[in-house]
Amino acid sequence: MAFNIFKKIFGSRNERMLKQYRKVVDVINALEPEFEALTDEQIQQKTAELKQQLAEGKTLDDILPQAFATVREAGKRVFGMRHYDVQLIGGMALNDGRISEMRTGEGKTLVATLATYLNALQGQGVHVITVNDYLAKRDAEWMGQLYGFLGLTTGVILSGQSQTEKQQAYACDITYGTNNEFGFDYLRDNMAIFAEEKVMRGQHFAVIDEVDSILIDEARTPLIISGPAEDKAELYKKINPMVAHLERGEEDPETKEQSGDFIIDEKARQIYLTDDGHAKVEELMTEAGLLEEGDSLYDAAHIGLMIHVNAALRANLLFEKDKDYIVEDGEVVIIDEFTGRKMAGRRWSEGLHQAVEAKENVKIQMESQTFASITFQNYFRQYEKLSGMTGTADTEAGEFLSTYSLEVVVIPPNKEPQRIDLPDLVYLDMQGKFKAIVKDIAETYKTGQPVLVGTASIEMSETLAHFLKQAKIPHNVLNAKQHEKEAQIIANAGIPGAVTIATNMAGRGTDIVLGGNLEMEIEGLKNPTPEKIEKLKHEWSERHREVLALGGLKVIGSERHESRRIDNQLRGRSGRQGDVGTTRFYLSLDDDLMRRFASEKVKSMMKRLGMTSDEAIEHGMVTKSIERAQKQVERMHQDERANLLKFDDISNEQRKVVYQQRNELMEADDVTDVVDGLREQVVEQLVATYIPPGSLDEQWDVQGAEKAIQEELGADFPLQTWLAEDKSLYEEKLIEKIVAELKALYDEKLSVVDPKTKHHFEKEVLLRTIDRQWREHLSEMDYLRRGIHLRGYAQKDPFQEYRRESAEMFKSFLNEVMFETVKVLSLVQIEGAKDVSEFEQQAQQEREQQHLDAEHPSAQGIHNESADDEEQESTFVRSRPKVGRNDPCPCGSGKKYKQCCGKLT
């Protein structure tokens, strides 16, 4: 209550920020008459003038009014569009590193030009980030006209571009692209061997469109760059038929006794094998020849099979065709659960995609090994200044602030909305719901009012389309299968009598204009003349008035989404720029959300009360209970993201160290001092193993030290003779002598090449060793991460255990980089510059032969494999049993394999 009184007197923080911004808007508006009087050339000169003011020490805030006035005037001359006052406020919020929440249709694309232009004047590059390649390309071309008029350059990065094209795009003042592509380019740059291979200039300022979709929905799993690993296609084919032999069971909530072979947890979307199920799977695997008689799935040698069993169960029992994925041209194509789009080239991780391919009996693609990875949270937090725009951010304001230090500013609309949001109608079953939706559409269609029907899946959209076809109602379907016609379908969705069925409307990038999209109609004219254009404009204004008179766009939601934001995005398609409109959601107790959070008891109770399929419940209490369920799911997803980030922060500390060192080495002309330092450390460690510091002469194993130096570094030094001839050689002096002799041998070997070639060679060996060992380290970290939760059963904190073990693994990684670099440089034979050139060519060929795939596992572990993924036909045959890196070494030394014979393989 005290807070409410305080708020009443002083206003909320949002109101106070808007008040400050409006003062600056008044200053910009006061400049408008002066700028209107300027010629085009004088407006264009403003860019150079503003850059000069920055060079003289003024800040961005100092020049903001002039810069915004310049962009507003340029917008009027280039597009015939004047920035509204609320758009200026949105631009100021972006420049301050905040999120501008603006309703659908408020012109966010134009808002971004204000902050983008202002920050681009600093000459360090501005990134404008969108949700797909189509919008990145469209906005770069469209807004690029404005930036070009003001003397700034615009580039766009797209998947599949060459290195040169990307370097040119990043060299521009403003670069458009998708969140995935920016993240992947960052990872690729940190895998480059030569500085000239890098494409990015750094992370200065970013504006993220649909910021909630990118920083919240897609932030539950990391971006990954990977290459092909071992082919296990036959294994997936053998395991897939086993699922049909398993029976679903239940767990008694009181006794906790389990029946059947597996239990499905629908809330968590997970499947668990019961004890009986484990026994049956082991029996089936024995029959299939995957297990020996008497072997257990829990044996260390077979623990990997459990991953494949779980993947097969999830593929067959949780993932549905035409809802979670479609099969197109013999490939399994994932459907984005948030936008309903096809995610061409993306793949689920942890064997799930291969399991779905086995289920659908299509060609099974190879699995992959991680080469580099980063979460969106840790990528975007690198920007010096970050900002974003969306129509729906306020529900996630807390997470934006805690994770990204981004404050949400709710910008008022240019015109007050007149949309009416009707209460939800809840039906007993799907049949009743579909019947009611079709009836509503039919009645609305007769009046001529346009209708947009939102669905959460392709399956739902096609079911509705089938019912409308039976009712003989003309309609358009916009889902992943109609991706190419998307812009045209949306452009026509506002004309009288239009009925459009669409999967989730987030990130469509095109407004539904009442009466139709006039600009697209004009673009579609053949031989456009002023008369034809004028006629089109007159026809459009007639249609626009007609639709307004009918009540604007009617939005019907066929079910509630897990996230309130997705529902709000659908609602926001109606009532843009103060238009009239109505929205209504139709639900049934069989919907996913209702089934997961409204128990069977509710359905039984309604049947007992005599409720039939054709009757609906319409009450505010029902709507509130649904919103509570949505909040529960949102909290669950937020916890997933927080947990992912907590673990990735540990990896990120290591990643930053490795990438920083890599960049320093890459930019250095001479790494001789680094190599000398590594050689000294390697010798110290080798000698200390056989001649412990501070030990007595009797404890020295000089012969063992000689052998180790010979095997590891290829140098045959008579240590026993040295010690016999020079009694002053204690441990430190002996190490100094060995290091000096090794350096002399090395310098003599490389004296056949010029210093520049030598430095180039050393740098390449060092960087390639870091990359190879980093891949191994990432793989080990991944295995550790997957199983660390089991430590909880031993009353240990999994997070603290992960932190401790990952630190030990990182020390081991650094040690192996050091040993391998020194060993390669010591053992390599160089007889001239030709040998160095051949070594580099061979290394380059190896890199080119690796099919590096850019992957973004989404909420359910999706990989985006955007590189051409040609299948390797040859099968690798192992000549001896595989030895794990942490297993005892087969040579009998008692050391781990990775610290013995497997150290440098």
Coordinates of N, CA, C and O in Angstrom, one line a residue, residues 355-475:
A355 N 17.4 -40.7 -34.3 CA 16.3 -41.6 -33.9 C 15.0 -41.3 -34.6 O 14.3 -42.3 -35.0
V356 N 14.7 -40.1 -34.9 CA 13.5 -39.7 -35.6 C 13.7 -40.2 -37.1 O 12.7 -40.6 -37.7
E357 N 14.9 -40.0 -37.6 CA 15.2 -40.5 -39.0 C 15.0 -42.0 -39.1 O 14.4 -42.5 -40.1
A358 N 15.4 -42.7 -38.1 CA 15.2 -44.2 -38.1 C 13.7 -44.5 -38.0 O 13.2 -45.4 -38.7
K359 N 13.0 -43.8 -37.2 CA 11.5 -43.9 -37.0 C 10.8 -43.7 -38.3 O 9.9 -44.5 -38.7
E360 N 11.2 -42.7 -39.1 CA 10.5 -42.3 -40.3 C 11.1 -43.1 -41.5 O 10.7 -42.9 -42.7
N361 N 12.2 -43.9 -41.3 CA 12.8 -44.8 -42.3 C 13.4 -43.9 -43.4 O 13.2 -44.2 -44.6
V362 N 14.0 -42.8 -43.1 CA 14.8 -42.0 -44.1 C 16.3 -42.2 -43.8 O 16.7 -42.8 -42.8
K363 N 17.1 -41.7 -44.7 CA 18.5 -41.8 -44.6 C 19.0 -41.1 -43.3 O 18.7 -40.0 -43.0
I364 N 19.8 -41.9 -42.5 CA 20.3 -41.4 -41.2 C 21.6 -40.6 -41.4 O 22.6 -41.2 -41.9
Q365 N 21.6 -39.3 -41.0 CA 22.8 -38.5 -41.2 C 23.8 -38.8 -40.0 O 23.4 -39.3 -39.0
M366 N 25.0 -38.5 -40.2 CA 26.1 -38.7 -39.2 C 25.9 -37.8 -38.0 O 25.4 -36.7 -38.1
E367 N 26.3 -38.3 -36.8 CA 26.4 -37.4 -35.6 C 27.6 -36.5 -35.7 O 28.4 -36.6 -36.6
S368 N 27.7 -35.6 -34.8 CA 28.7 -34.6 -34.9 C 29.5 -34.4 -33.5 O 29.0 -34.8 -32.5
Q369 N 30.7 -33.8 -33.6 CA 31.5 -33.6 -32.5 C 31.6 -32.0 -32.3 O 31.8 -31.3 -33.3
T370 N 31.5 -31.5 -31.1 CA 31.6 -30.1 -30.8 C 33.0 -29.6 -31.0 O 33.9 -30.1 -30.5
F371 N 33.1 -28.5 -31.8 CA 34.4 -27.8 -32.0 C 34.4 -26.5 -31.2 O 35.5 -26.1 -30.8
A372 N 33.3 -25.8 -31.1 CA 33.2 -24.6 -30.4 C 31.7 -24.4 -30.0 O 30.8 -24.8 -30.8
S373 N 31.5 -23.7 -28.9 CA 30.1 -23.5 -28.5 C 30.0 -22.2 -27.6 O 31.0 -21.9 -26.9
I374 N 28.8 -21.6 -27.6 CA 28.6 -20.5 -26.7 C 27.1 -20.3 -26.6 O 26.3 -20.6 -27.5
T375 N 26.6 -19.9 -25.4 CA 25.2 -19.6 -25.3 C 24.9 -18.2 -25.8 O 25.8 -17.3 -25.9
F376 N 23.6 -17.9 -26.2 CA 23.2 -16.6 -26.6 C 23.5 -15.6 -25.5 O 23.9 -14.4 -25.7
Q377 N 23.2 -16.0 -24.2 CA 23.4 -15.1 -23.1 C 24.9 -14.6 -23.1 O 25.1 -13.4 -23.0
N378 N 25.8 -15.5 -23.2 CA 27.2 -15.1 -23.1 C 27.7 -14.5 -24.3 O 28.7 -13.7 -24.3
Y379 N 27.1 -14.7 -25.5 CA 27.5 -14.0 -26.7 C 27.1 -12.5 -26.6 O 27.8 -11.6 -26.8
F380 N 25.8 -12.3 -26.3 CA 25.2 -11.0 -26.4 C 25.7 -10.1 -25.2 O 25.7 -8.9 -25.3
R381 N 26.1 -10.7 -24.1 CA 26.6 -9.9 -23.0 C 28.0 -9.4 -23.3 O 28.5 -8.6 -22.5
Q382 N 28.6 -9.7 -24.4 CA 29.9 -9.2 -24.8 C 29.8 -7.8 -25.4 O 30.8 -7.1 -25.5
Y383 N 28.6 -7.4 -25.9 CA 28.4 -6.1 -26.5 C 28.6 -5.0 -25.5 O 28.2 -5.1 -24.4
E384 N 29.3 -4.0 -26.0 CA 29.5 -2.8 -25.1 C 28.2 -2.2 -24.8 O 28.0 -1.7 -23.6
K385 N 27.3 -2.2 -25.7 CA 25.9 -1.7 -25.5 C 25.0 -2.5 -26.3 O 25.1 -2.8 -27.4
L386 N 23.9 -3.0 -25.6 CA 22.9 -3.9 -26.1 C 21.5 -3.3 -26.0 O 21.2 -2.7 -25.0
S387 N 20.7 -3.4 -27.0 CA 19.3 -2.9 -26.9 C 18.4 -3.8 -27.7 O 18.9 -4.7 -28.4
G388 N 17.1 -3.6 -27.6 CA 16.2 -4.5 -28.3 C 14.8 -3.9 -28.4 O 14.4 -3.0 -27.8
M389 N 14.0 -4.5 -29.3 CA 12.6 -4.1 -29.6 C 11.7 -5.3 -29.7 O 12.1 -6.4 -30.1
T390 N 10.5 -5.2 -29.2 CA 9.5 -6.2 -29.3 C 8.2 -5.7 -28.9 O 8.1 -4.6 -28.3
G391 N 7.1 -6.4 -29.2 CA 5.8 -6.0 -28.8 C 5.4 -6.6 -27.5 O 4.4 -6.2 -26.9
T392 N 6.2 -7.6 -27.0 CA 5.9 -8.4 -25.8 C 7.1 -8.7 -25.0 O 7.7 -9.7 -25.2
A393 N 7.5 -7.7 -24.2 CA 8.7 -8.0 -23.3 C 8.4 -7.8 -21.8 O 9.2 -8.4 -21.0
D394 N 7.4 -7.1 -21.5 CA 7.1 -6.7 -20.1 C 6.9 -8.0 -19.2 O 7.3 -8.0 -18.0
T395 N 6.4 -9.1 -19.8 CA 6.2 -10.3 -18.9 C 7.5 -10.9 -18.5 O 7.5 -11.7 -17.6
E396 N 8.6 -10.6 -19.3 CA 9.9 -11.2 -19.0 C 10.9 -10.2 -18.5 O 12.1 -10.4 -18.6
A397 N 10.3 -9.0 -18.0 CA 11.2 -7.9 -17.7 C 12.2 -8.3 -16.6 O 13.4 -7.8 -16.7
G398 N 11.8 -9.1 -15.6 CA 12.8 -9.5 -14.6 C 14.0 -10.3 -15.1 O 15.1 -10.0 -14.7
E399 N 13.7 -11.2 -16.0 CA 14.8 -12.0 -16.6 C 15.7 -11.2 -17.5 O 16.9 -11.3 -17.4
F400 N 15.2 -10.2 -18.3 CA 16.0 -9.3 -19.1 C 16.9 -8.5 -18.2 O 18.1 -8.4 -18.5
L401 N 16.4 -8.1 -17.1 CA 17.3 -7.2 -16.2 C 18.3 -8.1 -15.5 O 19.5 -7.7 -15.4
S402 N 17.9 -9.3 -15.0 CA 18.9 -10.1 -14.2 C 20.0 -10.7 -15.1 O 21.1 -10.8 -14.7
T403 N 19.6 -11.1 -16.3 CA 20.5 -11.9 -17.2 C 21.3 -10.9 -18.0 O 22.5 -11.1 -18.2
Y404 N 20.7 -9.9 -18.6 CA 21.3 -9.1 -19.6 C 21.5 -7.6 -19.1 O 22.0 -6.8 -19.9
S405 N 21.0 -7.3 -17.9 CA 21.0 -5.9 -17.5 C 20.3 -5.0 -18.4 O 20.7 -3.8 -18.7
L406 N 19.2 -5.5 -19.0 CA 18.4 -4.7 -20.0 C 17.1 -4.3 -19.3 O 16.4 -5.2 -18.8
E407 N 16.8 -3.1 -19.3 CA 15.6 -2.6 -18.7 C 14.5 -2.4 -19.8 O 14.8 -2.0 -20.9
V408 N 13.3 -2.8 -19.4 CA 12.2 -2.7 -20.4 C 11.5 -1.4 -20.2 O 11.1 -1.0 -19.1
V409 N 11.4 -0.6 -21.4 CA 10.6 0.6 -21.4 C 9.3 0.4 -22.2 O 9.4 0.1 -23.4
V410 N 8.2 0.5 -21.6 CA 6.9 0.3 -22.3 C 6.5 1.6 -23.0 O 6.2 2.6 -22.3
I411 N 6.6 1.7 -24.3 CA 6.3 2.9 -25.1 C 4.8 3.0 -25.4 O 4.3 2.0 -25.9
P412 N 4.2 4.1 -25.1 CA 2.7 4.2 -25.4 C 2.5 4.1 -26.9 O 3.4 4.6 -27.7
P413 N 1.3 3.7 -27.4 CA 1.1 3.6 -28.8 C 0.8 5.0 -29.4 O 0.5 5.9 -28.6
N414 N 1.1 5.2 -30.7 CA 0.8 6.4 -31.3 C -0.6 6.8 -31.3 O -1.0 8.0 -31.1
K415 N -1.5 5.8 -31.4 CA -3.0 6.0 -31.3 C -3.5 5.0 -30.3 O -3.1 3.8 -30.4
E416 N -4.4 5.4 -29.5 CA -4.9 4.4 -28.5 C -5.7 3.3 -29.1 O -6.5 3.5 -30.0
P417 N -5.4 2.0 -28.7 CA -6.0 0.9 -29.3 C -7.5 0.8 -29.0 O -8.0 1.2 -28.0
Q418 N -8.3 0.3 -30.0 CA -9.7 0.1 -29.8 C -10.1 -1.4 -29.9 O -11.3 -1.7 -30.0
R419 N -9.1 -2.2 -29.8 CA -9.4 -3.7 -29.9 C -10.1 -4.2 -28.6 O -9.8 -3.7 -27.5
I420 N -11.0 -5.1 -28.9 CA -11.7 -5.8 -27.7 C -11.2 -7.2 -27.6 O -11.3 -8.0 -28.5
D421 N -10.7 -7.6 -26.4 CA -10.2 -8.9 -26.2 C -11.3 -9.7 -25.4 O -11.5 -9.4 -24.2
L422 N -12.0 -10.6 -26.1 CA -13.1 -11.3 -25.5 C -12.6 -12.4 -24.6 O -11.5 -13.0 -24.8
P423 N -13.3 -12.8 -23.5 CA -12.9 -13.9 -22.7 C -12.8 -15.3 -23.4 O -13.4 -15.5 -24.5
D424 N -11.9 -16.2 -22.9 CA -11.7 -17.5 -23.6 C -13.0 -18.3 -23.4 O -13.8 -18.2 -22.5
L425 N -13.2 -19.2 -24.5 CA -14.3 -20.1 -24.4 C -13.7 -21.5 -24.3 O -12.8 -21.9 -25.1
V426 N -14.1 -22.3 -23.2 CA -13.5 -23.6 -23.0 C -14.5 -24.7 -23.3 O -15.6 -24.6 -22.7
Y427 N -14.2 -25.6 -24.1 CA -15.1 -26.7 -24.5 C -14.6 -28.0 -23.9 O -13.4 -28.2 -23.5
L428 N -15.4 -29.0 -23.8 CA -15.1 -30.3 -23.2 C -14.1 -31.1 -24.0 O -13.2 -31.7 -23.4
D429 N -14.2 -31.0 -25.3 CA -13.3 -31.8 -26.1 C -12.9 -31.1 -27.4 O -13.5 -30.0 -27.7
M430 N -12.0 -31.6 -28.2 CA -11.6 -31.0 -29.5 C -12.7 -30.9 -30.5 O -12.8 -29.9 -31.2
Q431 N -13.6 -31.9 -30.5 CA -14.7 -31.8 -31.5 C -15.5 -30.6 -31.3 O -15.9 -29.9 -32.3
G432 N -15.9 -30.4 -30.0 CA -16.7 -29.2 -29.7 C -16.0 -27.9 -30.1 O -16.6 -27.0 -30.6
K433 N -14.7 -27.9 -29.8 CA -14.0 -26.6 -30.0 C -13.9 -26.3 -31.5 O -14.2 -25.2 -32.0
F434 N -13.6 -27.4 -32.3 CA -13.5 -27.1 -33.8 C -14.8 -26.7 -34.4 O -14.8 -25.8 -35.3
K435 N -15.9 -27.4 -33.9 CA -17.2 -27.0 -34.4 C -17.5 -25.5 -34.2 O -18.0 -24.8 -35.0
A436 N -17.2 -25.1 -32.9 CA -17.4 -23.7 -32.6 C -16.6 -22.7 -33.4 O -17.1 -21.7 -33.8
I437 N -15.3 -23.1 -33.6 CA -14.4 -22.2 -34.4 C -14.9 -22.1 -35.8 O -15.0 -20.9 -36.4
V438 N -15.3 -23.2 -36.4 CA -15.8 -23.2 -37.8 C -17.1 -22.4 -37.9 O -17.3 -21.6 -38.8
K439 N -17.9 -22.5 -36.9 CA -19.2 -21.8 -36.9 C -18.9 -20.3 -36.8 O -19.5 -19.5 -37.5
D440 N -18.0 -19.9 -35.9 CA -17.7 -18.5 -35.8 C -17.1 -17.9 -37.1 O -17.4 -16.8 -37.5
I441 N -16.2 -18.7 -37.7 CA -15.5 -18.2 -39.0 C -16.6 -18.1 -40.0 O -16.6 -17.1 -40.8
A442 N -17.5 -19.1 -40.1 CA -18.6 -19.0 -41.2 C -19.4 -17.8 -41.0 O -19.8 -17.1 -42.0
E443 N -19.8 -17.5 -39.8 CA -20.7 -16.3 -39.5 C -20.0 -15.0 -39.9 O -20.6 -14.1 -40.4
T444 N -18.7 -15.0 -39.5 CA -17.9 -13.8 -39.7 C -17.6 -13.6 -41.2 O -17.7 -12.5 -41.8
Y445 N -17.4 -14.7 -41.9 CA -17.1 -14.7 -43.4 C -18.3 -14.1 -44.1 O -18.1 -13.4 -45.1
K446 N -19.5 -14.5 -43.7 CA -20.7 -14.0 -44.4 C -20.8 -12.4 -44.3 O -21.3 -11.8 -45.2
T447 N -20.3 -11.9 -43.2 CA -20.3 -10.4 -43.1 C -19.3 -9.7 -43.9 O -19.4 -8.5 -44.2
G448 N -18.2 -10.4 -44.3 CA -17.1 -9.9 -45.0 C -15.9 -9.4 -44.1 O -14.9 -8.9 -44.6
Q449 N -16.1 -9.5 -42.8 CA -15.0 -9.1 -41.9 C -13.8 -10.1 -42.0 O -14.0 -11.3 -42.0
P450 N -12.6 -9.6 -42.2 CA -11.4 -10.6 -42.3 C -11.1 -11.3 -41.0 O -11.3 -10.7 -39.9
V451 N -10.7 -12.5 -41.1 CA -10.4 -13.3 -39.9 C -9.0 -13.9 -40.0 O -8.6 -14.4 -41.0
L452 N -8.3 -13.8 -38.9 CA -7.0 -14.5 -38.8 C -7.1 -15.5 -37.7 O -7.5 -15.2 -36.5
V453 N -6.9 -16.8 -38.0 CA -7.0 -17.9 -37.0 C -5.5 -18.4 -36.7 O -4.8 -18.8 -37.6
G454 N -5.2 -18.3 -35.4 CA -3.8 -18.7 -35.0 C -3.8 -20.1 -34.5 O -4.7 -20.5 -33.7
T455 N -2.9 -20.9 -34.9 CA -2.7 -22.3 -34.4 C -1.3 -22.4 -33.9 O -0.4 -21.7 -34.2
A456 N -1.1 -23.5 -33.1 CA 0.2 -23.7 -32.5 C 1.0 -24.8 -33.2 O 2.2 -25.0 -32.9
S457 N 0.4 -25.4 -34.2 CA 1.1 -26.5 -34.9 C 0.6 -26.6 -36.3 O -0.5 -26.2 -36.7
I458 N 1.4 -27.2 -37.2 CA 1.0 -27.5 -38.6 C -0.2 -28.4 -38.6 O -1.2 -28.2 -39.4
E459 N -0.2 -29.4 -37.7 CA -1.3 -30.4 -37.7 C -2.6 -29.7 -37.4 O -3.6 -30.0 -38.1
M460 N -2.6 -28.8 -36.4 CA -3.8 -28.0 -36.1 C -4.3 -27.1 -37.3 O -5.5 -27.1 -37.6
S461 N -3.3 -26.5 -38.0 CA -3.7 -25.6 -39.1 C -4.3 -26.4 -40.2 O -5.3 -26.0 -40.9
E462 N -3.8 -27.6 -40.5 CA -4.3 -28.4 -41.6 C -5.6 -29.1 -41.2 O -6.5 -29.3 -42.1
T463 N -5.8 -29.4 -39.9 CA -7.1 -29.9 -39.5 C -8.2 -28.8 -39.7 O -9.3 -29.1 -40.2
L464 N -7.9 -27.6 -39.3 CA -8.9 -26.5 -39.4 C -9.1 -26.2 -40.9 O -10.3 -26.0 -41.3
A465 N -8.1 -26.3 -41.7 CA -8.2 -26.1 -43.2 C -9.2 -27.1 -43.7 O -10.0 -26.8 -44.6
H466 N -9.1 -28.4 -43.3 CA -9.9 -29.4 -43.7 C -11.4 -29.1 -43.4 O -12.3 -29.3 -44.3
F467 N -11.7 -28.7 -42.2 CA -13.0 -28.3 -41.8 C -13.6 -27.2 -42.6 O -14.8 -27.2 -43.0
L468 N -12.7 -26.2 -42.8 CA -13.2 -25.0 -43.6 C -13.5 -25.4 -45.1 O -14.4 -24.9 -45.7
K469 N -12.7 -26.3 -45.6 CA -12.9 -26.8 -46.9 C -14.3 -27.5 -47.0 O -15.0 -27.3 -48.0
Q470 N -14.6 -28.3 -46.0 CA -15.9 -29.0 -45.9 C -17.0 -28.0 -45.9 O -18.1 -28.2 -46.5
A471 N -16.8 -26.9 -45.1 CA -17.8 -25.8 -45.0 C -17.8 -24.9 -46.2 O -18.6 -23.9 -46.2
K472 N -16.9 -25.2 -47.2 CA -16.8 -24.4 -48.4 C -16.5 -22.9 -48.1 O -17.1 -22.0 -48.7
I473 N -15.6 -22.7 -47.2 CA -15.2 -21.3 -46.9 C -13.8 -21.1 -47.5 O -12.8 -21.8 -47.1
P474 N -13.6 -20.2 -48.5 CA -12.3 -20.0 -49.0 C -11.3 -19.5 -48.0 O -11.7 -18.6 -47.1
H475 N -10.1 -20.0 -48.0 CA -9.1 -19.6 -47.0 C -7.7 -19.8 -47.5 O -7.4 -20.5 -48.5

